Amino acid sequence: MADALELDTLWEDFHRVVNMTSAELADWLRVRDAGETTEPLPGEAGPATGRHVLAILRKRRTDLTEDDVRVMREVVETVTAETDVENEPVAQDADRRHRLMTLGHDPLKA
């Protein structure tokens, strides 16, 4: 696993880019997957990465696994890349905003 300093930095970066609370993310994942006739069980709503981000938000730093650290790195890299694009307002692109929200980042909250 990452050393303590690297993990501290990753933890801070992750919580900086993931600006939705665990309740907001859980609600979003359920709404995103809700259909007219069916919807998945609450714990199965949303893509695997979104569910993993939700699980990480509910953990203490000392309880992180190697897989959690990998997902945290991916989320930080993805959100940073998606939001650093100049002249492309993320908030006005609904599909892009929804993809980011699935990772726990709502550009309208930034």
XYZ file of C-alpha atoms in Angstrom, residues 36-100:
65
model
C -40.221 3.253 -15.114
C -41.005 -0.280 -13.986
C -38.069 -1.452 -11.892
C -35.058 -0.293 -10.001
C -32.177 -2.151 -8.385
C -31.827 -2.738 -4.683
C -30.298 0.325 -2.977
C -26.957 -1.411 -2.419
C -26.789 -2.442 -6.076
C -27.680 0.902 -7.673
C -25.195 2.581 -9.959
C -22.012 1.341 -11.576
C -19.394 -0.544 -9.580
C -17.072 2.462 -9.345
C -19.837 4.678 -7.978
C -20.711 2.057 -5.358
C -17.026 1.753 -4.466
C -16.702 5.547 -4.045
C -19.744 5.423 -1.767
C -18.139 2.656 0.303
C -14.906 4.666 0.615
C -16.831 7.732 1.800
C -18.212 5.608 4.621
C -14.778 4.391 5.736
C -12.077 5.739 7.981
C -8.683 6.269 6.404
C -7.208 3.461 8.526
C -9.699 0.980 7.028
C -8.720 1.511 3.387
C -7.722 -1.474 1.280
C -5.364 -1.619 -1.708
C -8.443 -1.692 -3.960
C -9.820 1.431 -2.242
C -6.535 3.240 -2.863
C -6.613 2.214 -6.536
C -10.189 3.508 -6.958
C -9.340 6.729 -5.124
C -6.435 7.368 -7.521
C -8.655 6.674 -10.543
C -11.381 9.011 -9.279
C -8.950 11.835 -8.527
C -7.323 11.471 -11.963
C -10.645 11.253 -13.825
C -12.353 14.151 -12.066
C -9.242 16.327 -12.328
C -8.894 15.610 -16.052
C -12.597 16.201 -16.710
C -12.749 19.469 -14.795
C -9.425 20.929 -15.937
C -10.492 21.193 -19.577
C -10.531 24.891 -20.435
C -13.480 26.508 -22.200
C -15.690 23.472 -21.690
C -18.272 24.221 -18.991
C -18.996 20.885 -17.349
C -22.152 22.141 -15.638
C -23.806 22.851 -18.992
C -23.139 19.367 -20.379
C -25.684 17.112 -18.650
C -24.116 13.801 -19.730
C -20.686 14.869 -18.544
C -22.096 16.223 -15.278
C -23.946 12.960 -14.662
C -20.793 10.892 -15.324
C -18.914 12.997 -12.776
